[in-house]
Amino acid sequence: MVLAVEWVESPQPRIRLLDQTVLPAQETHLDITTVDGLVAAIQSLAVRGAPALGAAGALGVVVAMNQASRDGWDESRLQAEVDRIRLARPTAVNLAWGVDQVRGAMTQGADQVLILARGVVTDDEAANRELSRLGADWILERTGLERVRVVTHCNTGALATSAWGTAYGIIHELHDRDRLGLVYADETRPLLQGSRLTSWELTQDGIEHVVQVDGAAPSTILRGLVDVAIIGADRIVANGDTANKVGSVSLALACARAGIPFVVAAPSSTVDLATATGDDIDIEQRDPEEVVNFGGRRTAPEGAVGFNPAFDVTPHDLISAVVTERGVVEPANTPHPTLLARIAG
Ligand code: MRU
């Protein structure tokens, strides 16, 4: 199975990242031994996807502690460097969550922090496998179909997690149960996580799919070509509002109009009960150049300025189900400010 984030002990302790900026053309790895290297990998999306960022954040604290020993940082410098990892991207709550899972053990030494960080990685895989079973059960019961045709957005597979995947995990689970129809994978502008990464994973797993431009998705839904939309999440807040890759909300609006379920799948580490509503989520604004260039060439006229929010927020009343490893809640049916507490970590 593909591993996006690994800890490697020798010859030098390091995080080993599968470099997702160059997939699927090249399968190369990055060796991360410094905080600068990790922050650059996170911000360039060499490592990406909310749960994978949580794993990188937790292991990143070990990297920071090792670098502190090598470079002679004092405690305040070390804490500042850990904060730099924690804040490297703002929207996926898992990054800060992963750092916070291990930070309290820093006084006990790097070995203890590494044990906890490895726990973050293994717990994530277990959560993803469980939520995939629960999500597949819910979808099959709700649709009553023999085979379910799916649309998904961005990449939520093993590449975006410690292993297995979230929304992708449900798709995989439906495939394993021989209950999956055609999958429509949105290409996911501007960085093409859908066409580069999801299609690569679907191909490796032998799952029949097509890649469509993001703008096709609402029409695919309204034409009755799919039975359910399944997406991942970067932050699910207390009222159920959900941040995910920009373009997700167009699927949700179309699903509501078509009367088909819109399902959000994420480990409970993505649930942020401390944030009340989607209005309070910090949406990452990325480099405008990502929008006005394509394939290394400028496509918009000189002087045109890109607008590049990396995520959008789907209001909870458009979300049929939020699936975590702790269960399923239905925000559109049962809106309640504390609904998510049932399935939070
Ligand atoms: O900018 P990215 O590629 O990190 O965005 C990823 C997404 O939006 C995913 O859908 C989300 O993190 C869930 S990954 C299981």
Short mmCIF file of C-alpha atoms and ligand atoms in Angstrom, two decimals:
data_model
loop_
_atom_site.label_atom_id
_atom_site.label_comp_id
_atom_site.label_asym_id
_atom_site.label_seq_id
_atom_site.Cartn_x
_atom_site.Cartn_y
_atom_site.Cartn_z
CA MET A 1 0.00 0.00 0.00
CA VAL A 2 1.16 3.53 -0.75
CA LEU A 3 2.42 5.51 2.25
CA ALA A 4 2.29 9.30 2.12
CA VAL A 5 4.03 9.86 5.47
CA GLU A 6 6.52 7.52 7.18
CA TRP A 7 8.99 7.70 10.01
CA VAL A 8 12.39 6.23 9.11
CA GLU A 9 15.03 5.68 11.82
CA SER A 10 18.25 4.99 9.98
CA PRO A 11 20.73 6.00 8.82
CA GLN A 12 19.30 9.28 10.11
CA PRO A 13 15.93 9.74 11.86
CA ARG A 14 13.57 11.50 9.45
CA ILE A 15 10.11 11.83 7.98
CA ARG A 16 9.88 10.27 4.54
CA LEU A 17 7.23 11.89 2.35
CA LEU A 18 6.01 10.70 -1.02
CA ASP A 19 6.31 13.93 -3.00
CA GLN A 20 2.76 14.56 -4.20
CA THR A 21 3.69 17.59 -6.29
CA VAL A 22 5.16 15.36 -8.99
CA LEU A 23 2.74 12.41 -8.95
CA PRO A 24 1.77 10.54 -11.02
CA ALA A 25 4.67 11.29 -13.39
CA GLN A 26 7.33 10.53 -10.78
CA GLU A 27 7.34 8.55 -7.55
CA THR A 28 10.01 10.31 -5.54
CA HIS A 29 10.46 10.79 -1.82
CA LEU A 30 11.52 13.72 0.32
CA ASP A 31 13.62 13.19 3.45
CA ILE A 32 12.62 15.66 6.11
CA THR A 33 15.12 16.40 8.89
CA THR A 34 14.47 20.11 9.47
CA VAL A 35 11.51 22.31 10.34
CA ASP A 36 12.18 24.45 7.25
CA GLY A 37 11.98 21.32 5.10
CA LEU A 38 8.73 20.21 6.67
CA VAL A 39 7.04 23.63 6.44
CA ALA A 40 8.08 23.88 2.77
CA ALA A 41 6.71 20.39 2.07
CA ILE A 42 3.40 21.24 3.74
CA GLN A 43 3.03 24.58 1.96
CA SER A 44 3.97 23.20 -1.46
CA LEU A 45 1.51 20.29 -0.94
CA ALA A 46 4.23 17.66 -1.19
CA VAL A 47 2.32 16.32 1.81
CA ARG A 48 -1.36 17.22 1.86
CA GLY A 49 -4.82 16.07 2.86
CA ALA A 50 -6.07 16.76 6.37
CA PRO A 51 -5.25 13.44 8.11
CA ALA A 52 -1.82 13.19 6.44
CA LEU A 53 -1.11 16.71 7.68
CA GLY A 54 -2.04 15.54 11.18
CA ALA A 55 0.50 12.71 10.93
CA ALA A 56 3.16 15.06 9.52
CA GLY A 57 2.46 17.57 12.30
CA ALA A 58 2.84 14.97 15.07
CA LEU A 59 6.05 13.51 13.58
CA GLY A 60 7.23 17.05 12.86
CA VAL A 61 7.53 17.73 16.58
CA VAL A 62 10.16 14.94 16.73
CA VAL A 63 11.98 16.53 13.78
CA ALA A 64 11.96 19.88 15.60
CA MET A 65 13.29 18.31 18.82
CA ASN A 66 16.08 16.51 16.96
CA GLN A 67 17.03 19.71 15.16
CA ALA A 68 16.99 21.60 18.48
CA SER A 69 19.55 19.12 19.86
CA ARG A 70 21.74 19.41 16.75
CA ASP A 71 21.56 23.19 16.41
CA GLY A 72 21.51 24.10 20.09
CA TRP A 73 18.10 25.83 20.13
CA ASP A 74 16.83 27.03 23.49
CA GLU A 75 13.33 26.11 24.68
CA SER A 76 11.63 29.24 23.37
CA ARG A 77 13.16 28.76 19.89
CA LEU A 78 12.03 25.14 19.90
CA GLN A 79 8.47 26.08 20.84
CA ALA A 80 8.42 28.78 18.14
CA GLU A 81 9.54 26.22 15.54
CA VAL A 82 6.82 23.80 16.65
CA ASP A 83 4.31 26.63 16.25
CA ARG A 84 5.62 27.24 12.75
CA ILE A 85 4.75 23.63 11.85
CA ARG A 86 1.36 23.93 13.56
CA LEU A 87 0.43 27.01 11.54
CA ALA A 88 1.97 26.06 8.18
CA ARG A 89 -1.51 25.73 6.65
CA PRO A 90 -4.57 27.17 8.38
CA THR A 91 -7.70 25.33 7.25
CA ALA A 92 -7.21 21.62 8.01
CA VAL A 93 -7.62 21.38 11.77
CA ASN A 94 -5.74 18.05 11.77
CA LEU A 95 -2.37 19.77 11.40
CA ALA A 96 -2.70 21.69 14.67
CA TRP A 97 -4.44 18.69 16.22
CA GLY A 98 -1.55 16.38 15.32
CA VAL A 99 1.00 18.75 16.88
CA ASP A 100 -1.15 19.16 19.99
CA GLN A 101 -1.50 15.39 20.43
CA VAL A 102 2.23 15.08 21.16
CA ARG A 103 3.33 18.52 22.32
CA GLY A 104 2.54 17.89 25.97
CA ALA A 105 5.08 15.03 26.00
CA MET A 106 8.02 17.16 24.86
CA THR A 107 9.33 17.38 28.43
CA GLN A 108 9.61 13.57 28.40
CA GLY A 109 12.00 13.54 25.45
CA ALA A 110 11.92 12.81 21.73
CA ASP A 111 11.52 9.04 22.16
CA GLN A 112 8.26 9.51 24.04
CA VAL A 113 6.99 12.07 21.50
CA LEU A 114 7.79 9.62 18.72
CA ILE A 115 5.77 6.87 20.41
CA LEU A 116 2.75 9.20 20.59
CA ALA A 117 3.24 10.43 17.02
CA ARG A 118 3.34 6.85 15.77
CA GLY A 119 0.07 6.36 17.63
CA VAL A 120 -1.47 9.26 15.69
CA VAL A 121 -0.49 7.50 12.45
CA THR A 122 -1.85 4.06 13.39
CA ASP A 123 -5.04 5.46 14.95
CA ASP A 124 -5.74 7.35 11.72
CA GLU A 125 -5.65 4.19 9.62
CA ALA A 126 -7.94 2.37 12.08
CA ALA A 127 -10.38 5.31 12.07
CA ASN A 128 -10.43 5.45 8.28
CA ARG A 129 -11.15 1.74 7.95
CA GLU A 130 -13.98 1.95 10.48
CA LEU A 131 -15.59 5.07 9.00
CA SER A 132 -15.42 3.45 5.57
CA ARG A 133 -17.50 0.51 6.79
CA LEU A 134 -19.99 2.82 8.49
CA GLY A 135 -20.21 5.11 5.48
CA ALA A 136 -20.74 2.25 3.04
CA ASP A 137 -23.49 0.81 5.28
CA TRP A 138 -25.22 4.18 5.50
CA ILE A 139 -25.06 4.83 1.74
CA LEU A 140 -26.32 1.38 0.79
CA GLU A 141 -29.19 1.62 3.23
CA ARG A 142 -30.10 5.19 2.22
CA THR A 143 -29.99 4.59 -1.54
CA GLY A 144 -31.33 1.01 -1.51
CA LEU A 145 -29.29 0.38 -4.65
CA GLU A 146 -27.45 -2.73 -5.76
CA ARG A 147 -24.65 -0.60 -7.20
CA VAL A 148 -23.89 2.96 -6.26
CA ARG A 149 -22.47 5.49 -8.71
CA VAL A 150 -20.31 8.07 -6.95
CA VAL A 151 -18.94 11.54 -7.54
CA THR A 152 -15.98 12.66 -5.44
CA HIS A 153 -13.84 15.75 -5.22
CA CYS A 154 -10.13 16.32 -4.59
CA ASN A 155 -8.10 13.43 -3.15
CA THR A 156 -9.04 11.60 0.03
CA GLY A 157 -7.23 8.29 -0.40
CA ALA A 158 -4.13 6.79 1.16
CA LEU A 159 -2.19 9.77 -0.17
CA ALA A 160 -4.26 12.18 1.92
CA THR A 161 -4.16 10.11 5.11
CA SER A 162 -1.92 7.78 7.08
CA ALA A 163 -3.43 4.89 5.12
CA TRP A 164 -6.59 3.68 3.37
CA GLY A 165 -8.48 6.99 3.00
CA THR A 166 -11.73 8.64 4.07
CA ALA A 167 -14.22 9.40 1.28
CA TYR A 168 -11.95 7.30 -0.91
CA GLY A 169 -12.02 4.61 1.79
CA ILE A 170 -15.81 4.39 1.45
CA ILE A 171 -15.47 4.09 -2.33
CA HIS A 172 -12.89 1.33 -1.82
CA GLU A 173 -15.16 -0.40 0.67
CA LEU A 174 -18.11 -0.30 -1.78
CA HIS A 175 -15.79 -1.70 -4.46
CA ASP A 176 -14.65 -4.52 -2.14
CA ARG A 177 -18.31 -5.37 -1.46
CA ASP A 178 -18.99 -5.40 -5.24
CA ARG A 179 -21.54 -2.63 -4.75
CA LEU A 180 -19.76 0.18 -6.63
CA GLY A 181 -20.80 1.63 -10.00
CA LEU A 182 -18.85 4.17 -12.02
CA VAL A 183 -16.86 6.77 -10.08
CA TYR A 184 -16.68 10.36 -11.33
CA ALA A 185 -13.50 11.98 -10.00
CA ASP A 186 -13.42 15.78 -10.22
CA GLU A 187 -10.08 16.95 -11.57
CA THR A 188 -9.84 19.60 -8.80
CA ARG A 189 -8.46 22.85 -10.07
CA PRO A 190 -5.96 24.39 -9.79
CA LEU A 191 -3.55 21.73 -8.47
CA LEU A 192 -5.36 18.71 -9.91
CA GLN A 193 -5.48 16.47 -6.84
CA GLY A 194 -8.38 14.62 -8.49
CA SER A 195 -6.86 13.90 -11.89
CA ARG A 196 -3.28 13.44 -10.68
CA LEU A 197 -3.82 11.67 -7.35
CA THR A 198 -7.33 10.21 -7.04
CA SER A 199 -7.25 8.82 -10.57
CA TRP A 200 -3.79 7.34 -9.82
CA GLU A 201 -5.11 5.62 -6.71
CA LEU A 202 -8.30 4.42 -8.45
CA THR A 203 -6.18 3.05 -11.29
CA GLN A 204 -3.87 1.22 -8.88
CA ASP A 205 -6.89 -0.22 -7.07
CA GLY A 206 -8.53 -1.31 -10.31
CA ILE A 207 -11.62 0.85 -9.77
CA GLU A 208 -13.51 1.93 -12.89
CA HIS A 209 -13.72 5.70 -13.08
CA VAL A 210 -13.74 8.79 -15.25
CA VAL A 211 -12.11 12.14 -14.58
CA GLN A 212 -14.30 15.18 -15.17
CA VAL A 213 -13.63 18.92 -15.02
CA ASP A 214 -14.92 20.47 -11.82
CA GLY A 215 -17.51 22.48 -13.74
CA ALA A 216 -19.14 19.27 -14.98
CA ALA A 217 -19.97 17.95 -11.52
CA PRO A 218 -23.29 19.77 -10.85
CA SER A 219 -24.58 18.77 -14.27
CA THR A 220 -23.46 15.15 -13.79
CA ILE A 221 -25.53 15.15 -10.60
CA LEU A 222 -28.60 16.87 -12.10
CA ARG A 223 -28.56 14.52 -15.12
CA GLY A 224 -28.96 11.57 -12.77
CA LEU A 225 -25.57 10.04 -13.56
CA VAL A 226 -24.60 9.55 -9.92
CA ASP A 227 -26.37 8.33 -6.79
CA VAL A 228 -24.26 9.95 -4.09
CA ALA A 229 -21.49 12.51 -3.61
CA ILE A 230 -18.79 11.54 -1.11
CA ILE A 231 -16.17 14.05 -0.05
CA GLY A 232 -13.58 14.41 2.70
CA ALA A 233 -13.15 17.35 5.05
CA ASP A 234 -10.49 19.69 6.35
CA ARG A 235 -12.55 20.98 9.26
CA ILE A 236 -16.03 20.08 10.44
CA VAL A 237 -17.20 22.65 12.97
CA ALA A 238 -19.67 22.42 15.85
CA ASN A 239 -22.82 23.10 13.83
CA GLY A 240 -21.79 20.68 11.05
CA ASP A 241 -20.59 23.28 8.53
CA THR A 242 -17.67 21.71 6.66
CA ALA A 243 -14.58 23.12 4.96
CA ASN A 244 -13.20 21.04 2.10
CA LYS A 245 -11.41 21.61 -1.20
CA VAL A 246 -12.86 24.51 -3.16
CA GLY A 247 -15.62 23.22 -5.42
CA SER A 248 -17.17 20.93 -2.83
CA VAL A 249 -20.10 23.25 -2.18
CA SER A 250 -21.21 23.09 -5.83
CA LEU A 251 -21.64 19.33 -5.42
CA ALA A 252 -23.65 19.86 -2.25
CA LEU A 253 -25.98 22.38 -3.88
CA ALA A 254 -26.56 20.11 -6.85
CA CYS A 255 -27.17 17.07 -4.62
CA ALA A 256 -29.80 19.00 -2.65
CA ARG A 257 -31.55 19.96 -5.88
CA ALA A 258 -31.31 16.40 -7.26
CA GLY A 259 -32.45 14.82 -3.99
CA ILE A 260 -29.41 12.57 -3.62
CA PRO A 261 -27.22 12.27 -0.52
CA PHE A 262 -24.15 14.42 0.01
CA VAL A 263 -21.83 12.60 2.41
CA VAL A 264 -18.84 14.02 4.31
CA ALA A 265 -16.35 11.43 5.58
CA ALA A 266 -13.52 12.18 7.98
CA PRO A 267 -11.83 10.82 11.09
CA SER A 268 -13.03 12.42 14.33
CA SER A 269 -9.72 14.33 14.44
CA THR A 270 -11.21 16.58 11.73
CA VAL A 271 -14.13 17.63 13.95
CA ASP A 272 -13.46 21.00 15.59
CA LEU A 273 -16.03 21.65 18.29
CA ALA A 274 -14.18 24.79 19.38
CA THR A 275 -15.28 26.57 16.19
CA ALA A 276 -18.96 27.43 16.14
CA THR A 277 -19.84 27.91 12.47
CA GLY A 278 -18.30 27.83 9.02
CA ASP A 279 -18.01 31.64 9.05
CA ASP A 280 -15.28 31.27 11.67
CA ILE A 281 -13.06 28.96 9.56
CA ASP A 282 -9.81 30.45 8.25
CA ILE A 283 -9.83 29.67 4.53
CA GLU A 284 -6.33 29.34 3.06
CA GLN A 285 -5.70 31.78 0.22
CA ARG A 286 -3.02 30.35 -2.05
CA ASP A 287 -0.75 32.01 -4.57
CA PRO A 288 -2.89 33.66 -7.32
CA GLU A 289 -0.31 32.44 -9.82
CA GLU A 290 -1.67 28.87 -9.40
CA VAL A 291 -4.86 30.03 -11.13
CA VAL A 292 -3.54 32.16 -13.99
CA ASN A 293 -0.94 29.59 -15.10
CA PHE A 294 -1.41 26.03 -16.26
CA GLY A 295 1.22 23.36 -16.80
CA GLY A 296 4.00 25.87 -16.19
CA ARG A 297 2.65 28.31 -18.81
CA ARG A 298 0.72 31.52 -18.29
CA THR A 299 -2.85 31.16 -19.56
CA ALA A 300 -4.52 34.38 -18.43
CA PRO A 301 -3.44 37.67 -20.01
CA GLU A 302 -0.59 39.58 -18.37
CA GLY A 303 -2.07 41.76 -15.65
CA ALA A 304 -5.00 39.41 -14.89
CA VAL A 305 -5.04 38.62 -11.18
CA GLY A 306 -5.94 35.17 -9.82
CA PHE A 307 -8.32 34.59 -6.92
CA ASN A 308 -7.35 31.37 -5.19
CA PRO A 309 -9.22 30.26 -2.08
CA ALA A 310 -8.08 26.66 -1.50
CA PHE A 311 -11.25 25.60 0.33
CA ASP A 312 -14.93 26.37 0.58
CA VAL A 313 -17.51 25.81 3.29
CA THR A 314 -20.58 23.66 2.78
CA PRO A 315 -23.41 24.71 5.12
CA HIS A 316 -24.62 21.90 7.38
CA ASP A 317 -28.17 21.93 5.99
CA LEU A 318 -26.77 20.68 2.67
CA ILE A 319 -24.95 17.74 4.30
CA SER A 320 -26.94 14.50 4.43
CA ALA A 321 -24.41 12.64 6.57
CA VAL A 322 -21.16 13.24 8.41
CA VAL A 323 -19.36 9.94 8.90
CA THR A 324 -16.53 9.46 11.38
CA GLU A 325 -15.24 6.27 13.00
CA ARG A 326 -17.49 7.06 15.94
CA GLY A 327 -20.72 7.02 13.97
CA VAL A 328 -22.91 8.87 11.51
CA VAL A 329 -24.92 12.03 12.09
CA GLU A 330 -27.30 13.68 9.67
CA PRO A 331 -26.92 17.47 9.90
CA ALA A 332 -29.51 18.24 7.19
CA ASN A 333 -32.19 16.22 9.00
CA THR A 334 -31.39 17.00 12.56
CA PRO A 335 -29.77 20.41 12.79
CA HIS A 336 -28.51 20.96 16.30
CA PRO A 337 -25.55 22.99 17.50
CA THR A 338 -24.11 20.10 19.53
CA LEU A 339 -24.91 17.35 17.04
CA LEU A 340 -21.25 16.81 16.16
CA ALA A 341 -20.27 16.19 19.79
CA ARG A 342 -21.54 12.64 19.29
CA ILE A 343 -18.93 11.82 16.71
CA ALA A 344 -16.03 14.04 17.74
CA GLY A 345 -12.80 12.63 19.10
O1 MRU B 1 -5.20 21.27 -0.45
P1 MRU B 1 -5.29 19.82 -0.11
O2 MRU B 1 -4.91 18.91 -1.22
O3 MRU B 1 -4.57 19.50 1.18
O4 MRU B 1 -6.83 19.59 0.17
C1 MRU B 1 -7.27 18.32 0.56
C2 MRU B 1 -8.74 18.22 0.70
O5 MRU B 1 -9.46 19.16 0.55
C3 MRU B 1 -9.26 16.89 1.13
O6 MRU B 1 -10.52 16.67 0.60
C4 MRU B 1 -9.37 16.86 2.65
O7 MRU B 1 -8.16 17.28 3.25
C5 MRU B 1 -9.70 15.51 3.15
S1 MRU B 1 -8.38 14.36 2.91
C6 MRU B 1 -8.89 12.87 3.52
#
